[in-house]
Tab-separated table of C-alpha atoms in Angstrom:
chain	number	residue	atom	x	y	z
Q	1	MET	CA	-44.689	11.840	122.736
Q	2	ILE	CA	-46.163	11.999	119.419
Q	3	ARG	CA	-43.947	11.369	116.489
Q	4	SER	CA	-44.530	12.023	113.039
Q	5	LYS	CA	-44.688	9.353	110.112
Q	6	PRO	CA	-41.132	9.938	109.167
Q	7	ASP	CA	-39.357	9.869	112.399
Q	8	GLU	CA	-41.501	6.831	113.311
Q	9	GLU	CA	-40.254	4.790	110.540
Q	10	GLU	CA	-36.633	5.958	111.393
Q	11	TYR	CA	-37.233	4.595	114.922
Q	12	TRP	CA	-38.307	1.525	113.726
Q	13	ASN	CA	-35.130	0.875	110.953
Q	14	SER	CA	-32.877	2.031	113.557
Q	15	SER	CA	-34.110	0.020	116.248
Q	16	LYS	CA	-32.314	-2.755	117.634
Q	17	PHE	CA	-35.551	-4.657	118.133
Q	18	SER	CA	-37.811	-5.830	115.319
Q	19	ALA	CA	-41.118	-4.769	115.162
Q	20	PHE	CA	-44.216	-7.009	115.989
Q	21	THR	CA	-45.121	-10.026	113.568
Q	22	PHE	CA	-47.320	-12.948	113.802
Q	23	ASP	CA	-44.068	-15.528	113.752
Q	24	ASP	CA	-44.041	-17.917	116.181
Q	25	GLU	CA	-41.839	-16.164	119.371
Q	26	ASP	CA	-40.588	-19.268	120.427
Q	27	ASP	CA	-38.470	-19.822	117.339
Q	28	GLU	CA	-37.136	-16.336	117.890
Q	29	PHE	CA	-36.557	-16.967	121.625
Q	30	SER	CA	-34.469	-20.665	121.171
Q	31	SER	CA	-32.547	-19.125	118.512
Q	32	LEU	CA	-31.590	-16.077	120.851
Q	33	LYS	CA	-30.688	-18.937	123.727
Q	34	GLU	CA	-28.748	-20.844	121.059
Q	35	SER	CA	-26.667	-17.592	120.079
Q	36	LYS	CA	-25.950	-17.160	123.879
Q	37	ARG	CA	-24.843	-20.683	124.257
Q	38	ALA	CA	-22.559	-20.054	121.533
Q	39	VAL	CA	-21.156	-16.723	123.042
Q	40	ASN	CA	-20.455	-18.538	126.404
Q	41	SER	CA	-18.751	-21.356	124.499
Q	42	ILE	CA	-16.282	-18.915	122.813
Q	43	ARG	CA	-15.610	-17.127	125.956
Q	44	LEU	CA	-14.895	-20.947	127.546
Q	45	LEU	CA	-12.489	-21.088	124.829
Q	46	ASP	CA	-11.024	-17.676	125.038
Q	47	ASP	CA	-10.248	-18.550	128.856
Q	48	ASP	CA	-8.536	-22.018	128.149
Q	49	ASP	CA	-5.930	-20.694	125.311
Q	50	ASP	CA	-3.731	-18.381	127.298
Q	51	GLU	CA	-1.596	-17.976	124.131
Q	52	ASP	CA	-4.490	-16.507	122.115
Q	53	GLU	CA	-4.679	-13.014	122.824
Q	54	VAL	CA	-5.963	-11.504	119.463
Q	55	GLU	CA	-9.648	-10.496	119.670
Q	56	LYS	CA	-11.754	-11.775	116.812
Q	57	VAL	CA	-14.071	-9.629	114.725
Q	58	SER	CA	-16.317	-10.390	112.153
Q	59	TRP	CA	-16.625	-9.291	108.685
Q	60	SER	CA	-18.340	-5.928	109.680
Q	61	GLY	CA	-15.795	-4.982	112.276
Q	62	GLU	CA	-17.698	-6.249	115.482
Q	63	PRO	CA	-16.455	-8.420	117.814
Q	64	VAL	CA	-17.232	-12.238	117.545
Q	65	GLY	CA	-19.588	-13.156	120.462
Q	66	SER	CA	-20.686	-9.904	121.481
Q	67	ILE	CA	-24.567	-9.211	121.899
Q	68	SER	CA	-24.712	-7.149	118.654
Q	69	TRP	CA	-23.063	-9.796	116.402
Q	70	SER	CA	-25.321	-12.592	118.114
Q	71	ILE	CA	-28.635	-10.545	117.395
Q	72	LYS	CA	-27.679	-9.723	113.731
Q	73	GLU	CA	-26.594	-13.388	113.140
Q	74	THR	CA	-30.058	-14.359	114.867
Q	75	ALA	CA	-31.960	-11.977	112.488
Q	76	SER	CA	-30.251	-13.126	109.295
Q	77	SER	CA	-30.974	-16.986	109.821
Q	78	THR	CA	-34.624	-15.908	110.842
Q	79	GLN	CA	-34.743	-13.720	107.675
Q	80	SER	CA	-33.439	-16.880	105.468
Q	81	THR	CA	-36.269	-19.170	107.399
Q	82	ILE	CA	-39.048	-16.706	106.270
Q	83	ARG	CA	-37.872	-16.354	102.882
Q	84	ASP	CA	-37.469	-20.359	102.481
Q	85	GLN	CA	-41.208	-20.511	103.372
Q	86	GLY	CA	-42.056	-18.369	100.369
Q	87	PHE	CA	-42.771	-19.038	97.286
Q	88	PRO	CA	-40.141	-21.057	95.684
Q	89	LYS	CA	-37.906	-19.720	93.023
Q	90	ILE	CA	-35.704	-21.422	90.184
Q	91	ASP	CA	-32.351	-20.696	90.600
Q	92	THR	CA	-30.494	-20.798	87.336
Q	93	THR	CA	-26.813	-20.532	88.562
Q	94	PRO	CA	-24.719	-23.301	89.085
Q	95	THR	CA	-24.442	-24.146	92.712
Q	96	LEU	CA	-21.787	-26.549	94.767
Q	97	THR	CA	-23.326	-28.984	97.102
Q	98	LYS	CA	-22.312	-28.766	100.560
Q	99	GLN	CA	-22.959	-32.011	101.767
Q	100	GLY	CA	-19.140	-33.038	101.911
Q	101	SER	CA	-18.773	-30.333	104.438
Q	102	GLY	CA	-19.601	-30.453	108.208
Q	103	TYR	CA	-18.957	-26.768	108.588
Q	104	SER	CA	-21.012	-23.453	108.351
Q	105	LEU	CA	-19.761	-19.945	108.180
Q	106	SER	CA	-21.343	-19.226	111.440
Q	107	SER	CA	-19.827	-22.382	113.046
Q	108	LEU	CA	-16.372	-21.550	111.946
Q	109	PHE	CA	-16.762	-18.145	114.298
Q	110	LYS	CA	-18.413	-20.159	116.987
Q	111	GLY	CA	-15.671	-22.854	116.809
Q	112	ARG	CA	-18.120	-25.746	116.501
Q	113	SER	CA	-19.367	-28.000	113.847
Q	114	LYS	CA	-22.983	-29.075	113.214
Q	115	ALA	CA	-22.720	-32.146	114.651
Q	116	GLY	CA	-21.970	-30.025	117.782
Q	117	SER	CA	-18.351	-31.142	118.675
Q	118	TYR	CA	-15.218	-29.011	118.928
Q	119	PRO	CA	-13.280	-29.811	115.735
Q	120	SER	CA	-9.391	-30.508	116.199
Q	121	PHE	CA	-6.734	-28.601	114.569
Q	122	SER	CA	-5.630	-31.602	112.535
Q	123	GLU	CA	-9.718	-32.160	111.428
Q	124	CYS	CA	-9.502	-28.478	110.303
Q	125	LEU	CA	-6.661	-28.989	107.877
Q	126	ASN	CA	-8.295	-32.171	106.567
Q	127	GLU	CA	-11.715	-30.226	106.198
Q	128	VAL	CA	-11.680	-26.936	105.043
Q	129	SER	CA	-9.915	-26.183	101.730
Q	130	THR	CA	-6.590	-25.639	101.045
Q	131	ARG	CA	-6.968	-22.028	99.904
Q	132	SER	CA	-5.493	-19.294	101.615
Q	133	PHE	CA	-8.161	-16.929	102.912
Q	134	ALA	CA	-5.298	-14.444	103.929
Q	135	PRO	CA	-4.282	-11.407	101.101
Q	136	GLU	CA	-1.077	-12.725	99.327
Q	137	LEU	CA	2.026	-10.726	100.696
Q	138	ARG	CA	3.982	-8.699	97.875
Q	139	LYS	CA	7.216	-10.429	96.988
Q	140	PRO	CA	10.514	-8.959	97.471
Q	141	LYS	CA	11.551	-6.695	94.812
Q	142	SER	CA	14.781	-8.830	94.288
Q	143	GLU	CA	12.554	-11.361	92.872
Q	144	TYR	CA	11.170	-8.997	90.195
Q	145	LYS	CA	14.531	-8.458	89.224
Q	146	ASP	CA	14.024	-10.350	86.090
Q	147	PHE	CA	10.858	-8.728	84.853
Q	148	VAL	CA	12.714	-5.147	85.026
Q	149	SER	CA	13.638	-3.635	81.617
Q	150	ASP	CA	15.539	-0.528	82.609
Q	151	TRP	CA	19.008	-2.237	82.323
Q	152	THR	CA	22.049	-0.719	81.201
Q	153	PRO	CA	24.025	-1.978	78.193
Q	154	GLU	CA	26.293	-3.827	80.387
Q	155	GLU	CA	23.812	-5.543	82.414
Q	156	THR	CA	22.030	-6.275	79.091
Q	157	VAL	CA	24.787	-7.801	77.332
Q	158	ARG	CA	25.448	-9.784	80.523
Q	159	ARG	CA	21.966	-11.013	80.795
Q	160	MET	CA	22.176	-12.112	77.183
Q	161	ARG	CA	25.598	-13.859	77.440
Q	162	THR	CA	23.912	-16.023	80.498
Q	163	GLY	CA	20.635	-17.131	78.688
Q	164	LYS	CA	18.324	-14.757	81.025
Q	165	ALA	CA	15.382	-12.478	79.993
Q	166	TYR	CA	16.176	-9.266	78.419
Q	167	SER	CA	14.687	-6.739	76.557
Q	168	LEU	CA	16.139	-4.513	73.841
Q	169	GLU	CA	12.922	-2.270	73.248
Q	170	THR	CA	14.021	0.155	75.778
Q	171	PHE	CA	16.841	1.347	73.985
Q	172	ARG	CA	15.228	4.079	71.916
Q	173	SER	CA	17.881	6.841	71.031
Q	174	LEU	CA	20.698	6.439	68.490
Q	175	LYS	CA	22.920	6.845	71.282
Q	176	ASP	CA	21.841	4.341	73.324
Q	177	LYS	CA	21.862	1.821	70.776
Q	178	LEU	CA	25.158	2.254	69.714
Q	179	LEU	CA	26.505	1.846	73.015
Q	180	LEU	CA	24.845	-1.401	73.396
Q	181	LEU	CA	26.521	-2.695	70.204
Q	182	ASP	CA	29.747	-1.409	71.411
Q	183	GLU	CA	29.343	-3.358	74.359
Q	184	ALA	CA	28.193	-6.250	72.544
Q	185	VAL	CA	31.512	-6.180	70.477
Q	186	CYS	CA	33.637	-5.778	73.624
Q	187	ALA	CA	32.144	-9.050	74.966
Q	188	LEU	CA	33.160	-11.185	71.881
Q	189	ASP	CA	30.176	-12.915	71.733
Q	190	GLY	CA	29.128	-13.523	67.927
Q	191	ASN	CA	25.507	-14.432	69.051
Q	192	VAL	CA	25.017	-11.578	71.449
Q	193	ILE	CA	26.744	-9.231	68.495
Q	194	THR	CA	24.101	-10.568	65.813
Q	195	ALA	CA	21.354	-10.233	68.108
Q	196	VAL	CA	21.935	-6.646	68.444
Q	197	LEU	CA	22.364	-6.067	64.925
Q	198	ILE	CA	19.078	-7.918	64.142
Q	199	TYR	CA	17.480	-5.272	66.306
Q	200	LEU	CA	19.568	-2.457	64.521
Q	201	LYS	CA	18.296	-3.529	61.494
Q	202	LYS	CA	14.765	-3.316	62.432
Q	203	SER	CA	14.721	0.009	64.225
Q	204	LEU	CA	17.249	1.942	61.904
Q	205	SER	CA	17.402	2.887	58.146
Q	206	LYS	CA	19.962	1.107	56.411
Q	207	GLU	CA	21.795	4.388	55.444
Q	208	ILE	CA	22.321	5.319	59.401
Q	209	ILE	CA	23.246	1.263	59.494
Q	210	SER	CA	25.784	1.632	56.768
Q	211	ARG	CA	27.468	4.856	58.177
Q	212	GLU	CA	27.612	3.721	61.891
Q	213	LEU	CA	29.230	0.235	60.922
Q	214	MET	CA	31.960	1.620	58.563
Q	215	SER	CA	33.867	2.372	62.048
Q	216	ARG	CA	32.865	-0.851	63.607
Q	217	GLU	CA	34.892	-3.756	61.850
Q	218	ILE	CA	33.947	-6.683	63.762
Q	219	ALA	CA	30.505	-5.671	63.602
Q	220	LEU	CA	30.478	-5.061	60.169
Q	221	ARG	CA	31.705	-8.646	59.380
Q	222	HIS	CA	29.033	-10.125	61.704
Q	223	TYR	CA	26.341	-8.182	60.058
Q	224	ILE	CA	27.649	-8.969	56.321
Q	225	HIS	CA	27.690	-12.404	57.408
Q	226	TYR	CA	24.223	-12.431	58.722
Q	227	LEU	CA	22.778	-11.065	55.582
Q	228	LYS	CA	24.460	-13.572	53.519
Q	229	GLU	CA	23.102	-16.557	55.619
Q	230	VAL	CA	19.422	-15.077	55.392
Q	231	GLY	CA	19.652	-14.269	51.967
Q	232	GLU	CA	19.104	-10.789	51.901
Q	233	GLN	CA	21.230	-9.988	48.726
Q	234	LYS	CA	19.826	-6.513	47.862
Q	235	LEU	CA	20.099	-5.149	51.119
Q	236	LEU	CA	23.776	-6.839	50.918
Q	237	LEU	CA	24.472	-5.152	47.810
Q	238	ASP	CA	23.343	-1.708	48.701
Q	239	LEU	CA	25.508	-1.963	52.082
Q	240	LEU	CA	28.856	-2.751	50.088
Q	241	ARG	CA	27.928	-0.305	47.536
Q	242	SER	CA	27.425	2.553	50.337
Q	243	LEU	CA	30.442	1.310	51.951
Q	244	GLY	CA	32.967	1.472	48.604
Q	245	ARG	CA	33.431	-2.161	48.371
Q	246	THR	CA	33.164	-2.742	44.837
Q	247	GLU	CA	35.186	-5.741	44.373
Q	248	ASP	CA	33.208	-7.672	47.028
Q	249	MET	CA	29.858	-6.560	45.621
Q	250	ALA	CA	31.131	-7.584	42.236
Q	251	LEU	CA	31.969	-11.112	43.890
Q	252	LEU	CA	28.535	-11.204	45.784
Q	253	GLN	CA	26.612	-10.778	42.230
Q	254	TYR	CA	28.827	-12.946	40.667
Q	255	ARG	CA	28.082	-15.562	43.293
Q	256	GLU	CA	24.439	-15.656	41.983
Q	257	HIS	CA	25.101	-17.751	38.936
Q	258	LEU	CA	24.860	-20.586	41.380
Q	259	ASN	CA	21.284	-20.151	41.401
Q	260	ILE	CA	21.027	-20.323	37.680
Q	261	LYS	CA	19.707	-23.798	36.776
Q	262	ASP	CA	19.756	-23.349	32.964
Q	263	GLU	CA	22.931	-23.176	31.116
Q	264	VAL	CA	22.374	-20.774	28.322
Q	265	ARG	CA	20.743	-18.166	30.894
Q	266	ARG	CA	23.899	-18.753	32.898
Q	267	LYS	CA	26.085	-18.287	30.276
Q	268	ASP	CA	24.256	-14.883	29.433
Q	269	PHE	CA	24.578	-13.924	33.134
Q	270	LEU	CA	28.355	-14.884	33.078
Q	271	LYS	CA	28.565	-12.797	30.322
Q	272	SER	CA	27.020	-9.806	32.047
Q	273	CYS	CA	29.487	-10.392	34.882
Q	274	VAL	CA	32.901	-9.603	33.052
Q	275	GLY	CA	32.188	-6.023	33.202
Q	276	LEU	CA	31.967	-5.785	36.542
Q	277	PRO	CA	34.656	-4.169	39.015
Q	278	PHE	CA	36.503	-7.452	39.830
Q	279	ALA	CA	40.312	-7.491	41.289
Q	280	PRO	CA	42.699	-8.379	38.475
Q	281	ASP	CA	42.718	-12.029	39.114
Q	282	ASP	CA	39.391	-12.338	39.719
Q	283	ALA	CA	38.440	-10.713	36.731
Q	284	THR	CA	40.515	-13.078	34.886
Q	285	HIS	CA	38.773	-16.261	36.563
Q	286	VAL	CA	35.149	-14.764	35.464
Q	287	GLN	CA	36.571	-14.514	31.596
Q	288	ASP	CA	37.854	-17.969	32.147
Q	289	HIS	CA	34.379	-19.322	33.326
Q	290	TYR	CA	32.473	-17.492	30.547
Q	291	THR	CA	34.521	-18.776	27.770
Q	292	LEU	CA	34.570	-22.318	29.379
Q	293	LEU	CA	30.934	-22.776	29.705
Q	294	GLU	CA	30.577	-21.391	26.222
Q	295	ARG	CA	32.735	-23.968	24.895
Q	296	GLN	CA	31.221	-26.617	26.761
Q	297	ILE	CA	27.962	-25.881	25.517
Q	298	ILE	CA	29.199	-26.370	22.134
Q	299	ILE	CA	30.890	-29.413	22.763
Q	300	GLU	CA	27.918	-30.925	24.341
Q	301	VAL	CA	25.630	-30.378	21.466
Q	302	ASN	CA	28.014	-32.106	18.686
Q	303	ASP	CA	28.971	-34.768	20.706
Q	304	LYS	CA	25.256	-35.444	21.507
Q	305	GLN	CA	24.766	-35.833	17.847
Q	306	VAL	CA	27.853	-37.690	17.095
Q	307	GLU	CA	27.030	-40.103	19.817
Q	308	SER	CA	23.519	-40.571	18.567
Q	309	LYS	CA	24.424	-41.501	14.857
Q	310	GLY	CA	26.967	-44.312	16.400
Q	311	GLN	CA	29.400	-43.315	13.542
Q	312	THR	CA	32.508	-43.216	16.113
Q	313	ASP	CA	34.482	-45.867	17.692
Q	314	VAL	CA	35.442	-44.329	21.127
Q	315	PHE	CA	31.380	-43.241	21.648
Q	316	LYS	CA	30.379	-46.911	20.739
Q	317	LYS	CA	32.683	-48.266	23.216
Q	318	TYR	CA	33.039	-45.659	25.901
Q	319	PRO	CA	29.563	-44.416	25.848
Q	320	ARG	CA	29.482	-41.033	27.684
Q	321	LYS	CA	28.400	-41.207	31.724
Q	322	ALA	CA	27.779	-37.490	32.451
Q	323	SER	CA	27.251	-34.490	30.415
Q	324	ILE	CA	30.116	-32.068	30.364
Q	325	LEU	CA	28.341	-29.256	31.243
Q	326	ASN	CA	29.347	-26.846	34.130
Q	327	MET	CA	32.329	-28.804	34.682
Q	328	PRO	CA	35.880	-27.877	35.814
Q	329	ILE	CA	38.763	-26.979	33.784
Q	330	ILE	CA	40.549	-30.510	34.576
Q	331	THR	CA	37.573	-32.435	33.879
Q	332	THR	CA	36.911	-30.882	30.362
Q	333	LEU	CA	40.543	-31.351	29.450
Q	334	TYR	CA	40.260	-34.931	30.429
Q	335	TYR	CA	37.166	-35.262	28.313
Q	336	SER	CA	38.633	-33.817	25.339
Q	337	CYS	CA	41.780	-36.245	25.863
Q	338	PHE	CA	39.410	-39.168	26.200
Q	339	TYR	CA	37.212	-38.643	23.258
Q	340	HIS	CA	38.626	-35.888	20.942
Q	341	TYR	CA	42.554	-36.447	21.392
Q	342	GLY	CA	44.503	-35.886	18.024
Q	343	GLU	CA	41.946	-33.008	16.645
Q	344	SER	CA	43.197	-30.081	15.127
Q	345	GLU	CA	44.023	-26.945	17.391
Q	346	GLY	CA	41.337	-25.091	15.655
Q	347	THR	CA	38.866	-27.176	16.884
Q	348	TYR	CA	37.201	-26.152	20.432
Q	349	SER	CA	37.174	-29.619	21.628
Q	350	SER	CA	40.587	-30.208	20.853
Q	351	PRO	CA	42.985	-30.798	23.907
Q	352	ALA	CA	45.779	-28.186	22.198
Q	353	ASN	CA	43.170	-25.733	21.997
Q	354	ILE	CA	42.018	-25.948	25.627
Q	355	ARG	CA	45.420	-25.945	27.129
Q	356	GLN	CA	46.721	-22.734	25.194
Q	357	THR	CA	43.091	-20.985	25.615
Q	358	PHE	CA	43.008	-21.508	29.382
Q	359	LYS	CA	47.085	-21.459	30.047
Q	360	ILE	CA	47.091	-24.813	31.550
Q	361	SER	CA	50.536	-25.818	32.634
Q	362	GLU	CA	52.710	-28.431	30.949
Q	363	LYS	CA	52.903	-30.542	34.035
Q	364	GLN	CA	49.142	-30.444	34.733
Q	365	TYR	CA	48.454	-31.099	31.126
Q	366	PHE	CA	50.968	-34.345	30.975
Q	367	LEU	CA	49.090	-35.573	34.068
Q	368	THR	CA	45.791	-35.176	32.495
Q	369	ALA	CA	46.290	-36.584	28.955
Q	370	LEU	CA	48.610	-39.605	30.020
Q	371	GLY	CA	45.529	-40.725	32.434
Q	372	ALA	CA	43.019	-40.380	29.638
Q	373	ARG	CA	45.199	-42.001	27.131
Q	374	ALA	CA	46.483	-44.967	29.661
Q	375	LYS	CA	42.471	-45.415	30.200
Q	376	LEU	CA	42.359	-46.281	26.599
Q	377	LYS	CA	45.511	-48.571	26.428
Q	378	ALA	CA	46.681	-46.328	23.581
Q	379	TRP	CA	50.364	-46.980	24.453
Q	380	PHE	CA	51.361	-45.495	21.255
Q	381	ASP	CA	49.684	-41.690	22.378
Q	382	VAL	CA	51.471	-42.564	25.528
Q	383	ASP	CA	54.931	-42.890	23.965
Q	384	SER	CA	54.419	-39.840	21.768
Q	385	LEU	CA	53.740	-37.717	24.927
Q	386	PHE	CA	56.999	-37.945	26.194
Q	387	THR	CA	59.073	-38.505	22.764
Q	388	THR	CA	60.624	-35.383	21.850
Q	389	LYS	CA	63.233	-34.412	18.844
Q	390	ASN	CA	66.234	-32.349	19.166
Q	391	TRP	CA	67.703	-29.667	16.176
Q	392	LEU	CA	69.592	-32.725	15.129
Q	393	GLY	CA	66.754	-34.852	14.732
Q	394	TYR	CA	67.416	-37.345	17.858
Q	395	THR	CA	64.534	-38.492	19.705
Q	396	LYS	CA	64.709	-38.472	23.590
Q	397	LYS	CA	62.113	-39.071	26.150
Q	398	ARG	CA	61.405	-36.534	28.504
Q	399	SER	CA	58.539	-36.129	31.445
Q	400	PRO	CA	57.812	-32.888	33.259
Q	401	ILE	CA	56.399	-34.950	36.394
Q	402	GLY	CA	58.799	-37.407	37.065
Q	403	PHE	CA	59.060	-41.084	35.166
Q	404	HIS	CA	58.329	-42.960	38.446
Q	405	ARG	CA	55.081	-41.213	38.686
Q	406	VAL	CA	54.409	-42.253	35.165
Q	407	VAL	CA	55.340	-46.000	36.136
Q	408	ASP	CA	52.637	-45.237	38.963
Q	409	ILE	CA	49.889	-44.073	36.444
Q	410	LEU	CA	50.534	-46.788	33.891
Q	411	GLN	CA	50.197	-49.741	36.582
Q	412	LYS	CA	46.896	-48.407	37.786
Q	413	ASN	CA	45.520	-48.393	34.353
Q	414	ASN	CA	47.116	-52.171	33.849
Q	415	ALA	CA	49.807	-51.422	31.589
Q	416	PRO	CA	51.878	-54.423	30.324
Q	417	VAL	CA	55.148	-55.353	31.691
Q	418	GLN	CA	56.855	-54.100	28.546
Q	419	VAL	CA	55.471	-50.842	28.893
Q	420	LEU	CA	56.116	-50.530	32.567
Q	421	GLN	CA	59.770	-51.514	32.072
Q	422	GLU	CA	60.209	-49.103	29.050
Q	423	TYR	CA	59.644	-46.191	31.706
Q	424	LEU	CA	61.207	-47.936	35.020
Q	425	SER	CA	64.588	-47.762	32.671
Q	426	LEU	CA	63.935	-44.053	32.554
Q	427	VAL	CA	63.954	-43.461	36.462
Q	428	GLU	CA	67.317	-41.813	37.304
Q	429	ASP	CA	67.746	-42.921	41.034
Q	430	THR	CA	68.733	-46.545	41.210
Q	431	GLU	CA	67.649	-47.469	44.703
Q	432	LEU	CA	63.905	-45.975	43.578
Q	433	ARG	CA	64.154	-48.072	40.195
Q	434	ILE	CA	64.935	-51.372	42.072
Q	435	SER	CA	62.346	-50.902	44.552
Q	436	LEU	CA	59.629	-50.140	41.738
Q	437	ALA	CA	60.865	-52.713	39.632
Q	438	GLN	CA	60.543	-55.122	42.591
Q	439	LYS	CA	56.939	-53.785	43.467
Q	440	HIS	CA	56.021	-54.169	39.744
Q	441	ARG	CA	57.576	-57.614	39.260
Q	442	CYS	CA	59.809	-56.314	36.382
Q	443	HIS	CA	62.830	-58.544	36.762
Q	444	ASP	CA	64.700	-57.742	33.570
Q	445	ILE	CA	65.029	-54.158	35.065
Q	446	ILE	CA	66.393	-55.691	38.518
Q	447	ILE	CA	68.619	-57.812	36.784
Q	448	ASP	CA	70.265	-54.803	34.366
Q	449	THR	CA	70.629	-52.418	37.170
Q	450	TYR	CA	72.638	-55.241	39.218
Q	451	LYS	CA	74.774	-55.667	35.768
Q	452	ASP	CA	75.357	-51.851	35.089
Q	453	LEU	CA	75.970	-51.584	39.327
Q	454	LYS	CA	78.603	-54.674	38.588
Q	455	ASP	CA	77.171	-56.291	41.851
Q	456	ARG	CA	77.833	-59.856	41.437
Q	457	GLN	CA	76.615	-60.427	45.085
Q	458	GLN	CA	73.276	-59.030	44.653
Q	459	LEU	CA	72.739	-60.842	41.623
Q	460	ILE	CA	73.431	-64.089	43.373
Q	461	VAL	CA	71.177	-63.094	45.846
Q	462	TYR	CA	68.382	-62.143	43.560
Q	463	ARG	CA	68.723	-65.498	41.788
Q	464	GLY	CA	67.147	-67.349	44.129
Q	465	LYS	CA	63.980	-65.124	44.277
Q	466	VAL	CA	63.350	-65.743	40.615
Q	467	GLU	CA	62.011	-69.522	39.450
Q	468	ARG	CA	64.336	-72.040	38.129
Q	469	GLY	CA	64.813	-72.464	34.661
Q	470	SER	CA	62.955	-69.104	33.879
Q	471	PRO	CA	64.050	-66.603	31.204
Q	472	GLU	CA	65.437	-64.682	34.049
Q	473	ASP	CA	67.055	-67.124	35.793
Q	474	ARG	CA	69.037	-68.228	32.714
Q	475	LYS	CA	69.892	-64.418	31.550
Q	476	ILE	CA	71.197	-64.378	35.368
Q	477	GLU	CA	73.138	-67.514	34.764
Q	478	ALA	CA	74.782	-66.060	31.360
Q	479	LEU	CA	75.891	-62.797	33.193
Q	480	LEU	CA	77.410	-64.537	35.965
Q	481	ASN	CA	79.389	-66.830	33.605
Q	482	ASN	CA	80.538	-63.736	31.319
Q	483	THR	CA	84.442	-63.315	32.190
Q	484	GLN	CA	84.126	-59.852	30.189
Q	485	ILE	CA	82.062	-58.418	32.946
Q	486	ARG	CA	84.630	-57.064	35.865
Q	487	TRP	CA	82.607	-57.256	38.803
Q	488	LYS	CA	83.413	-55.396	42.004
Q	489	ASN	CA	82.904	-58.111	44.491
């Protein structure tokens, strides 16, 4: 039968046998015999293993060990041999050396190593790479739960509190965002509330946030605190203004003076704050702050000039250690009592003027002035603080803080015994007077007190505590020998 040329080419291409070549047939025949032996060896292995009933197939789907599979294996090896005998090619791709492995792909299917011996299972584990050739199975859906982002607000808040992965980007509508915020507030977790508010701040306009936070007081407090911490002053002022909280807005604006270092600029800023809508008490405080800083600037400039000239004794003996600027009102009063005591009330640096301007209480003024004048050892000024005259012209000492506290202040400033005894005698409580006198070793006060109490026994006991022959001892002896005193014991 005569075939056409296309049919003839199709026949040879589809035939199971290759066309005639001038190659050595012995090599092909020996390859066929080797393939047959490999098939027989696989069959023997299959007969020995009763438990392995699984049919082995090649990558093309044909059963391993079949005739067609063996022929294809032989043909592929023959073609590779022919290619190797041709012109050499330069392989520019990196290759891996095969010297470390004793197996080929065909030997793995045949069950033999290149050496011809059958490998054991342990040898296969040791030689073959640890990579898994089987396809990886899909993980259970429960293991992917942490990467799912369609949680409810309750589930999202719970994950936020427990430190698990979460996403807020899925809450896109205003309703969902507010539900998430309400759930965070119900959880009573400040960190969660702040995190949700930060997301709302990024995704909503400030007008919507202000409107929605008006009815959510807890969230509003957290939001205001957050804006204060991050320093978004303008946004915070706009929020308070939209909420109608003018007093809070004024206080927040007043706090800006803390960031101004220059005293003149700070004074001008405080002056601009005087007209803000403060509460009555806060308005008085802001006004006093402005007035105090204005006065401190004037005092500082004048005292610097006086100190530089060196014409005043108090500045030469006690040089200033710090500036008076930005000091509290009590510190300013102490400074005035220390350096400007006795000045006329019309001057800004006068203690009396400061007391009247800032409405300092009598007790606070006495404590401050007493400490400043006692520090300078100006005992005459200390005495004038407590001396008053009645309408008949009689003088009397009076203290708004109690003379026992006066004694403690004087003693801390190393007042002499005579000064201490003068004010110890004015302590009304007898036991307290004796206790303070013993503490400060004012013997005359103790002796006179026991004399006034007509307590001879206590006087005798105290005589044993003083030095023999001392003025105190002779004074006690004279009192004990005085027959005009009517002792009670």
